[in-house]
Coordinates of C-alpha atoms in Angstrom, one line a residue:
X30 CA 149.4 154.3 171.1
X31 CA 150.7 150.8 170.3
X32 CA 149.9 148.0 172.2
X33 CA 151.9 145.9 174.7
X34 CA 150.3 142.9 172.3
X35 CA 151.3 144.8 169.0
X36 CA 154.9 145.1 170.4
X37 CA 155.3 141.6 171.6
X38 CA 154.3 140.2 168.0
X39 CA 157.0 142.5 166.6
X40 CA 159.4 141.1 168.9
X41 CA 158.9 137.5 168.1
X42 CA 158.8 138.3 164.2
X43 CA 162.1 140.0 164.9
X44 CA 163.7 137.2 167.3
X45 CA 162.2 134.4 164.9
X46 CA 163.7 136.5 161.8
X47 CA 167.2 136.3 163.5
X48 CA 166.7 132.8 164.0
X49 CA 166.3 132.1 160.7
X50 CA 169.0 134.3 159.5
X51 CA 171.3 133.1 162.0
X52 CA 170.5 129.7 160.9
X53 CA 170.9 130.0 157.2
X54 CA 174.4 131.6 157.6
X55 CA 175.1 128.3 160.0
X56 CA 173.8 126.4 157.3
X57 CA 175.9 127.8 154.4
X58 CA 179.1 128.2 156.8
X59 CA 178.7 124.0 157.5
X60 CA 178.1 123.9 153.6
X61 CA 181.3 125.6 152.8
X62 CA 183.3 124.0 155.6
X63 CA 181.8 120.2 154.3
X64 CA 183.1 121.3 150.8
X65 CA 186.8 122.6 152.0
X66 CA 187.4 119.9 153.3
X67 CA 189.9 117.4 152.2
X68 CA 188.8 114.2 151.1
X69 CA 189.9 110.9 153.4
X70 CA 191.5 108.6 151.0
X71 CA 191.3 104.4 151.5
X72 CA 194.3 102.2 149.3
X73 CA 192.6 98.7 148.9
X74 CA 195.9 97.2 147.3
X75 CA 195.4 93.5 146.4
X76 CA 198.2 90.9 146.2
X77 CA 198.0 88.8 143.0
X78 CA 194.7 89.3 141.9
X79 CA 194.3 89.0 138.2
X80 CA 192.9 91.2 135.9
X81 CA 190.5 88.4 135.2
X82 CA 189.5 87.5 138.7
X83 CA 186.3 89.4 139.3
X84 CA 182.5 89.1 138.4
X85 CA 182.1 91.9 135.5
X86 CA 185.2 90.0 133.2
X87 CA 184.3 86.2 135.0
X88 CA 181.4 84.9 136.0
X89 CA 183.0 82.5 137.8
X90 CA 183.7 85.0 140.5
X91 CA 180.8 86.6 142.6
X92 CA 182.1 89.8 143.2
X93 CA 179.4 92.0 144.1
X94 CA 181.1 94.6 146.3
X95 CA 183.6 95.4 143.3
X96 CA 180.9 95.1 140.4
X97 CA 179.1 97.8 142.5
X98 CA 182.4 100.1 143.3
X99 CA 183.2 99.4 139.4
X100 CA 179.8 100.9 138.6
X101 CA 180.7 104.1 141.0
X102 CA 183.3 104.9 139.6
X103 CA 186.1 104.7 136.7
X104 CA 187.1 101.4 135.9
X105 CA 190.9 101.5 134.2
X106 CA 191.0 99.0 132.2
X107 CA 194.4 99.4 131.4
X108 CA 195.6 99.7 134.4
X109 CA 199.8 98.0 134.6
X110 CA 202.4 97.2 136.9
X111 CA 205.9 98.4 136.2
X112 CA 208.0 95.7 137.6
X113 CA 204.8 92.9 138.3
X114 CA 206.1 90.9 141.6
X115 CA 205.6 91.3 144.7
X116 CA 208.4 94.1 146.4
X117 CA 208.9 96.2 143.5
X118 CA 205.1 96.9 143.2
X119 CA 205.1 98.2 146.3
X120 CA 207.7 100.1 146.1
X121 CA 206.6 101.8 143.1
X122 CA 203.3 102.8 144.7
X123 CA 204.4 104.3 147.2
X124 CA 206.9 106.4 145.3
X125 CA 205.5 106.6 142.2
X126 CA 209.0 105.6 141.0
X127 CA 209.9 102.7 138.4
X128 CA 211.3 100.3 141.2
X129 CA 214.2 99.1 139.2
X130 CA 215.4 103.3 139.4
X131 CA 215.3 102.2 142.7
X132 CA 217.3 98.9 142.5
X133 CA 214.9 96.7 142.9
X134 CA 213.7 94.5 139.8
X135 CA 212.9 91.6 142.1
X136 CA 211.0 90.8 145.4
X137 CA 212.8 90.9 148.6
X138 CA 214.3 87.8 149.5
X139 CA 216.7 86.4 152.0
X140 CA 217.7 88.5 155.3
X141 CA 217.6 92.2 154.7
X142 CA 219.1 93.0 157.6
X143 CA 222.3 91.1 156.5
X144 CA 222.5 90.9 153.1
X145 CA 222.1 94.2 150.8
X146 CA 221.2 92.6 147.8
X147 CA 220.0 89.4 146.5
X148 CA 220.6 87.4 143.6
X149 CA 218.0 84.8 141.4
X150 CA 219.4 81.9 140.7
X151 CA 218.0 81.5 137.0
X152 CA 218.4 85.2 136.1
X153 CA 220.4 84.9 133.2
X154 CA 222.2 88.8 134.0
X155 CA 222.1 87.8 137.6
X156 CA 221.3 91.0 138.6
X157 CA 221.6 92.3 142.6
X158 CA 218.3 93.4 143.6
X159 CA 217.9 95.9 147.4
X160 CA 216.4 93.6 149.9
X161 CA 214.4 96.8 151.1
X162 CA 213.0 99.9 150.5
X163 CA 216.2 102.7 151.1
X164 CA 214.3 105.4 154.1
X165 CA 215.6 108.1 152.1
X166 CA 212.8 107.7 149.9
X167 CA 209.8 109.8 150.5
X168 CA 206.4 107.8 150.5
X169 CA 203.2 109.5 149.8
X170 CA 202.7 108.8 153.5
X171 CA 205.8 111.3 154.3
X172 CA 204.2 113.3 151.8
X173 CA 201.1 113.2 152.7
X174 CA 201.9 114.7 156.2
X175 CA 202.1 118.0 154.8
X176 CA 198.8 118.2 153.4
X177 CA 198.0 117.7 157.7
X178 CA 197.2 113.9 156.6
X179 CA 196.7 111.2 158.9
X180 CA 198.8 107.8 157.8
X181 CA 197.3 104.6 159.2
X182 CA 198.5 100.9 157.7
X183 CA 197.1 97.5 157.7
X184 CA 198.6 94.6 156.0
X185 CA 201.5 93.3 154.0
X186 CA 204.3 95.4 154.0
X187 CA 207.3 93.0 152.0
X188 CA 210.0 96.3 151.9
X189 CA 212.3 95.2 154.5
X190 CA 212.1 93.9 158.3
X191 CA 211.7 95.7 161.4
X192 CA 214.1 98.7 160.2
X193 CA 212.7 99.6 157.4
X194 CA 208.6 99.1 158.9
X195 CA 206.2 101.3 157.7
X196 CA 206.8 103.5 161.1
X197 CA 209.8 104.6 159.6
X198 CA 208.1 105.4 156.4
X199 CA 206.0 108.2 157.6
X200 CA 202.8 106.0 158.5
X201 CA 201.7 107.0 161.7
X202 CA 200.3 103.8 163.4
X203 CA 200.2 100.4 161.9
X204 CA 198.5 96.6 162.3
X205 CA 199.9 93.1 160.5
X206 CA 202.9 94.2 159.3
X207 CA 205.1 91.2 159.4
X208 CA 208.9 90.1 158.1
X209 CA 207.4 87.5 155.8
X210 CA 206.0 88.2 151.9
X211 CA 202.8 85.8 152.7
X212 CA 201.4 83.3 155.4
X213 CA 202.0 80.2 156.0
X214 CA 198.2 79.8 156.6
X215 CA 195.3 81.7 156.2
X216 CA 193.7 80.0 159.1
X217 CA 195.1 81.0 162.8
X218 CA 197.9 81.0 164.1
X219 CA 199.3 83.0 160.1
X220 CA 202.7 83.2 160.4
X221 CA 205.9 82.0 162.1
X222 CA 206.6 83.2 165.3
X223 CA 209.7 84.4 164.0
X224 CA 207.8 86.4 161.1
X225 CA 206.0 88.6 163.4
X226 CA 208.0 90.0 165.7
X227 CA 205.8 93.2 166.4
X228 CA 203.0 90.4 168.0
X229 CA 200.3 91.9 165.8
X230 CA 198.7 88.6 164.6
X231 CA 199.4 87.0 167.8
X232 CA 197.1 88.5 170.5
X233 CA 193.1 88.2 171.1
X234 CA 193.5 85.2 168.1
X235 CA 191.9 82.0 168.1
X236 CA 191.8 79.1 165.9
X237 CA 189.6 79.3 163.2
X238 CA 190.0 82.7 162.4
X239 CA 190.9 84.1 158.8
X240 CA 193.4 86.5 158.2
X241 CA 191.6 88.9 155.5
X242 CA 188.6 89.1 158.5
X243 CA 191.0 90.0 161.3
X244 CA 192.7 92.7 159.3
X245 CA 188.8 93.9 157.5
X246 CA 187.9 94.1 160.9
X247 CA 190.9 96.3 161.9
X248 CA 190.5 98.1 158.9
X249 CA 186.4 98.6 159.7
X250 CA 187.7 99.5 163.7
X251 CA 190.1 102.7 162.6
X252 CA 187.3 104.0 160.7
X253 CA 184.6 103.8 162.9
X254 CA 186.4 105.0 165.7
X255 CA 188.4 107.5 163.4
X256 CA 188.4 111.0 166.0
X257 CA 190.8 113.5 164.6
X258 CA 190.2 116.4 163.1
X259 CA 192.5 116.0 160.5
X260 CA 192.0 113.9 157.0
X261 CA 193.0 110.5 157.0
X262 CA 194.7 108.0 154.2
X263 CA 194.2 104.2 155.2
X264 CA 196.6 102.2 153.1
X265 CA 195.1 99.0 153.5
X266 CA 197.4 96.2 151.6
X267 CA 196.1 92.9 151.8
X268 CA 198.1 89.4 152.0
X269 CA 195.3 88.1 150.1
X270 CA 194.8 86.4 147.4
X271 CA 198.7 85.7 147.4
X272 CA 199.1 81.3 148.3
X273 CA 199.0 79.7 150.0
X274 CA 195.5 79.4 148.3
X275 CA 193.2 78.3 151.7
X276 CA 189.7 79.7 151.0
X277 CA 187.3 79.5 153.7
X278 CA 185.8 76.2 153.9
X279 CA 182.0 77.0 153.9
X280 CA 182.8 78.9 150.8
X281 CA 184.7 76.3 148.9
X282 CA 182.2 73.9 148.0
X283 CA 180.3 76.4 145.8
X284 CA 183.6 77.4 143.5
X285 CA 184.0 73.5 143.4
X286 CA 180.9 73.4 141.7
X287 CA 181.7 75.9 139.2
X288 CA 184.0 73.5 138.1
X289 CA 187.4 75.4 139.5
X290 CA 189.4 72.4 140.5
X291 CA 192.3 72.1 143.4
X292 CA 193.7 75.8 144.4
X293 CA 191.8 77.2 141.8
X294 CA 188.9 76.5 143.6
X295 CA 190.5 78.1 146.9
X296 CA 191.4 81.0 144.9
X297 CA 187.3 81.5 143.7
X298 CA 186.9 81.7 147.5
X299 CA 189.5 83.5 148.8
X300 CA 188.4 86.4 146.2
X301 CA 185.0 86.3 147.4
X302 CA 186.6 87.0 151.0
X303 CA 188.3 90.1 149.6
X304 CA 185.1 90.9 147.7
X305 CA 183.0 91.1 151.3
X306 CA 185.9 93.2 153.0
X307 CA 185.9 95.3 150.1
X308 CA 181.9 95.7 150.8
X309 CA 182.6 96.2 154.5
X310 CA 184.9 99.1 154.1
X311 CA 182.4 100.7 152.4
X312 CA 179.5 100.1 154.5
X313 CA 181.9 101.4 157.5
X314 CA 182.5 104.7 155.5
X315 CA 178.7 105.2 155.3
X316 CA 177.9 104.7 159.1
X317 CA 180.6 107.0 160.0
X318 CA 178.8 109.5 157.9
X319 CA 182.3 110.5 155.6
X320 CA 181.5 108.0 152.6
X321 CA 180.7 111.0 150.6
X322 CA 184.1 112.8 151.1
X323 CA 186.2 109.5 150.8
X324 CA 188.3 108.4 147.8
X325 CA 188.3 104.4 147.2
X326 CA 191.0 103.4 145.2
X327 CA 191.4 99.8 144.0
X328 CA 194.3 98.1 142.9
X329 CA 195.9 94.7 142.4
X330 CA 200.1 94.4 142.7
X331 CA 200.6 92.2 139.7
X332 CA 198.6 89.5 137.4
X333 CA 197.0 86.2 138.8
X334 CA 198.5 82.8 139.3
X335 CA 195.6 80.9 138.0
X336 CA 193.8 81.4 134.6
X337 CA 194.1 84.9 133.6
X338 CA 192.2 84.7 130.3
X339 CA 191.8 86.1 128.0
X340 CA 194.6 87.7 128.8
X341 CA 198.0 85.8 127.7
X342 CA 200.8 84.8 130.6
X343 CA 200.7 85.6 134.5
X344 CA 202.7 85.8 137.7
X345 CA 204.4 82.7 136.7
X346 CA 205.7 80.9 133.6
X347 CA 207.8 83.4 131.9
X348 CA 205.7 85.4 130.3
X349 CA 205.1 88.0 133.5
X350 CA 205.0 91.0 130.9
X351 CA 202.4 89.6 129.3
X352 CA 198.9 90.9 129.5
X353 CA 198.6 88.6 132.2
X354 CA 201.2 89.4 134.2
X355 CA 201.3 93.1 134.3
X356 CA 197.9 94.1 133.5
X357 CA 195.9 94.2 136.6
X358 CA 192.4 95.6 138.2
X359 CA 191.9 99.3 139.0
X360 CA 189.2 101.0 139.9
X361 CA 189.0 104.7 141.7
X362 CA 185.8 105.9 143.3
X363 CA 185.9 109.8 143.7
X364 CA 182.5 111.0 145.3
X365 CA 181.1 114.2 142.8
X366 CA 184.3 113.8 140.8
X367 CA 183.9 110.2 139.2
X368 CA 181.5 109.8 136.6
X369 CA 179.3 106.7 137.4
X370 CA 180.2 103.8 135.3
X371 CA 183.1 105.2 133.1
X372 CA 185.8 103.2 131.5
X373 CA 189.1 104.4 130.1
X374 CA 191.1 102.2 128.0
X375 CA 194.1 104.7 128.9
X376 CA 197.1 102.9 129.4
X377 CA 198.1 104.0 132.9
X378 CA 201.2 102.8 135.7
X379 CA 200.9 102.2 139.2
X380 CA 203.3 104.7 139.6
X381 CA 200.3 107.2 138.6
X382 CA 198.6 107.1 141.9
X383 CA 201.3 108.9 143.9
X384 CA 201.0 112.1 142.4
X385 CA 197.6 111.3 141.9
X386 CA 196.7 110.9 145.6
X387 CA 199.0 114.2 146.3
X388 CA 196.3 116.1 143.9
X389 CA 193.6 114.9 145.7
X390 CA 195.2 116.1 149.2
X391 CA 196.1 119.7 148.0
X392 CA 193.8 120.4 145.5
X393 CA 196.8 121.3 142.9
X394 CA 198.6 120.4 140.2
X395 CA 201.2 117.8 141.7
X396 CA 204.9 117.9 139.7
X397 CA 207.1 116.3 141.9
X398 CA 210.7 115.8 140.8
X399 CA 212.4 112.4 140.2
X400 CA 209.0 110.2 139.6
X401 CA 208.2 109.0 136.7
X402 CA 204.6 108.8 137.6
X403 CA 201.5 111.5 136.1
X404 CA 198.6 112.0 137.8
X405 CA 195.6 110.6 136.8
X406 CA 193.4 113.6 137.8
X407 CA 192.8 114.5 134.0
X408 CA 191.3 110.8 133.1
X409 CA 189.4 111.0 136.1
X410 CA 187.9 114.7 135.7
X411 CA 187.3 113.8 131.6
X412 CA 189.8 115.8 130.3
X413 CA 192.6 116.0 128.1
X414 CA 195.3 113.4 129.3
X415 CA 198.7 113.7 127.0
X416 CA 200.0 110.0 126.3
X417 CA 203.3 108.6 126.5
X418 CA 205.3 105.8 126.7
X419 CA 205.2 102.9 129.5
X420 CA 208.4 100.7 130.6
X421 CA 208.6 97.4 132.1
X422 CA 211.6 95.6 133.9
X423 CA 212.4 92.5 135.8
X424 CA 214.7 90.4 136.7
X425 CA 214.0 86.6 136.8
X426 CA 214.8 85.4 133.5
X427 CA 215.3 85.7 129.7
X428 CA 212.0 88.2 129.3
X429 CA 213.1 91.2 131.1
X430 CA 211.4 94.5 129.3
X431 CA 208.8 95.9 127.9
X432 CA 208.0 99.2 126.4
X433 CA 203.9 100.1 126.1
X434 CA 202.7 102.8 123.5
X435 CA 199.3 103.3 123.1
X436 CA 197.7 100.0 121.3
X437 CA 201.6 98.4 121.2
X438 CA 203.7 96.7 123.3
X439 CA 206.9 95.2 122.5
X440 CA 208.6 92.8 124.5
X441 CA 212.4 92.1 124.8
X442 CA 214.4 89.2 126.2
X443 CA 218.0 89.1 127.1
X444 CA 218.7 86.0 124.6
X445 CA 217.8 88.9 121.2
X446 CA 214.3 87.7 121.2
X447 CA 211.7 90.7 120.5
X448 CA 207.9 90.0 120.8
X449 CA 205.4 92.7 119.4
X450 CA 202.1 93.0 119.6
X451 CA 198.4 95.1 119.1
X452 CA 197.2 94.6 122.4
X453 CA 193.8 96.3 121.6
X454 CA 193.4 94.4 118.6
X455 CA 194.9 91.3 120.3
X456 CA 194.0 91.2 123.5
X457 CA 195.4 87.7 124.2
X458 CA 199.0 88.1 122.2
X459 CA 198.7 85.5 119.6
X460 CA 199.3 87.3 116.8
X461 CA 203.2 87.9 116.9
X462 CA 204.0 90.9 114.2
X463 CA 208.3 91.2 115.1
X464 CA 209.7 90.9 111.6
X465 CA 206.7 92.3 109.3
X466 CA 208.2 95.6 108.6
X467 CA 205.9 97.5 110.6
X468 CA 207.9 101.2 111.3
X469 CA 206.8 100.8 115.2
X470 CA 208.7 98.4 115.7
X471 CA 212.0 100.0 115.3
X472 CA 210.0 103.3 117.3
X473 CA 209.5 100.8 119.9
X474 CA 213.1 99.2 120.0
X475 CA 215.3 102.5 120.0
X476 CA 212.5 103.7 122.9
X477 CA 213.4 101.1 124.7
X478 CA 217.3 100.9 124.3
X479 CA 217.2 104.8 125.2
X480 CA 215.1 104.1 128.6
X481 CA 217.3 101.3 129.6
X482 CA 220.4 103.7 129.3
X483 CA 218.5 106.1 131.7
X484 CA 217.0 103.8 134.1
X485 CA 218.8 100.5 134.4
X486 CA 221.8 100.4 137.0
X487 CA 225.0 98.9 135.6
X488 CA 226.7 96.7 138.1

């Protein structure tokens, strides 16, 4: 006969083997769920921050937050700007179009709700350029939704006024969008009243507070307090480090030291600023317990306005297609997919990261029609990534184009003038081989004249 003690040790063995059972397929089922689903994304894009203006190519810069992303992830270092100035950079990332295709080889200027089109006064074609971004076009925000994304933005917007907001571009809320393409200060109050008409960087400010903190802190605030169920993308476009160059005072002092006189000074400190919010970001993504499912992308919207050496020209001068102009700083953290400190000397477009990012939502191949863009999910997996050619165009004066293929570049001007260059080989443009019978260069030229056919409007 068994025993009521025999029995009762049976039935806790049995209960406790449930338990453990029941557990284990709990376990595995949050396993499988944590790996189904689809990674948050966070767009940390820059406003004329050179190529040159962090710590790991500088040490004039202390950038630790970046050096430490850089060492993450994959560093492009590469990385270009199809039409480098302020609207049309924007309006190629969120497309993934080349913005002149779009009408728009300048940055928005004048009234865009009265006037179409604008004109530059020492543009030697005088090209019309859309004073905003036409709402027919379909953002990776729009895009995103149906993927069951989540659309929040912070920041400078520079596409159009109140009618053509990021609201009306499929982001779902947004924070410090304003009419104007910079501030008039980055100390309190930011802008003209007249420049922010939605109030955002009016209320619960006080003097003596800096613009890149109020909108970190915004940015640190949706995360933390983040509650849906569904994935998010935070497109978080900074007004910094665009002038006027105001770093913050306690910080200025040390870049004075380095021996960065005048704005150049301000500009040390206003990247350090950016560096910190950068690091904040981050450390918000950890406390909210998602850093490992997040994707950081890094980006800059065209070359400095300081030094940008080694690199030869910049935002301004003339020479905007040079290295210095169009090349910019890119860096994409990808949690289990990104090798830890890899570098790709791939030439790659801003207009990459739109069907990049619409990879990364569904999990598929992304061939969407009428972008010129190619996602980037090959580089950043190590596999095969087929090259191809990369075009410039702008609008300002006699350099206007530029065609990128592999180590060459070659650079037109409306006046005949044709510039071409090794850029591997000669990083900083000096040596000048137009003329020395080399067969790219006519590859280069009939590329050129056959994308310009294609993409340019005629007026």
């Amino acid at each position: 006969m068994i025993s009521k003690k025999t029995i009762l040790n049976v039935f806790v063995a049995f209960v406790a083997m449930l338990f453990i059972t029941c557990k284990d397929q709990g376990e595995q089922q949050v396993s499988t769920d944590k790996k189904n689903r689809k990674p948050n994304i966070v767009l940390l894009f820059v406003d004329d921050w050179g190529w040159a203006d962090v710590g790991y190519r500088n040490p004039l810069f202390e950038t630790p937050n970046i050096d430490q992303l850089k060492r993450d992830g994959l560093d492009f270092n590469r990385a270009y700007i199809p039409t480098p100035t302020c609207s049309p950079s924007r309006a190629a990332i969120l497309t993934g179009k080349e913005s002149v295709r779009m009408e728009m080889p300048r940055h928005i200027s004048g009234n865009p709700e009265v006037e179409k089109y604008n004109l530059w006064p020492k543009d030697p074609v005088q090209m019309p350029s859309i004073n905003y971004l036409p709402l027919e076009e379909v953002t990776y925000a729009e895009r995103l939704k149906e993927y069951g994304y989540y659309n929040a933005f912070i920041g400078k917007w520079h596409l159009g006024h109140q009618a053509h907001f990021p609201d009306k571009q499929g982001f779902d809320e947004v924070y410090g969008t304003t009419n104007a393409g910079h501030p008039k200060n980055y100390y309190y109050p930011f802008f003209k009243p007249e420049d922010d008409p939605k109030g955002f960087l009016k209320s619960g400010l006080k003097e003596g507070d800096y613009l890149t903190e109020v909108l970190t802190n915004k940015a640190t605030d949706f995360i933390k307090n983040y509650d849906k169920q569904d994935p998010f993308m935070l497109s978080f476009w900074y007004y910094t480090v665009h002038g006027p160059s105001i770093g913050k005072k306690q910080l200025l002092k040390k870049y004075q030291d380095k021996g960065m006189e005048g704005k150049y000074a301000h500009h040390g400190a206003m990247v350090e600023t950016l560096d910190k919010s950068v690091g904040e970001v981050r450390k918000a993504l950890e406390e909210k317990g998602i850093a490992d499912n997040t994707v950081i992308i890094l980006i800059s919207d065209q070359g400095g306005a300081y030094s940008n050496a080694p690199l030869s020209g910049g935002k301004k001068g003339g020479n905007t297609l040079g290295e210095g102009g169009a090349r910019v700083p890119f860096i994409v953290f990808y949690p289990g997919v990104t090798k830890a400190k890899s570098v790709t000397e791939i030439p790659v477009q801003s207009i990459d990261l739109y069907p990049t990012i619409m990879e990364i939502a569904s999990g598929e191949k992304f061939d969407g029609e009428g972008i010129q863009g190619k996602s980037l999910m090959p580089i950043i997996k190590e596999q095969k990534f087929e090259s191809r050619k990369l075009f410039f165009f702008r609008s300002y004066e006699d350099q206007y184009a530029a065609v990128i293929d592999g180590d060459w570049k070659l650079i037109k001007y409306h006046s005949g003038k044709f510039q071409l260059f090794n850029v591997t080989k000669d990083i900083s443009e000096k040596n000048d081989l137009i003329g020395k019978g080399l067969e790219i260069e006519e590859t280069l030229k009939i590329a050129i004249a056959n994308w310009e056919k294609e993409a340019v409007p005629v007026y």
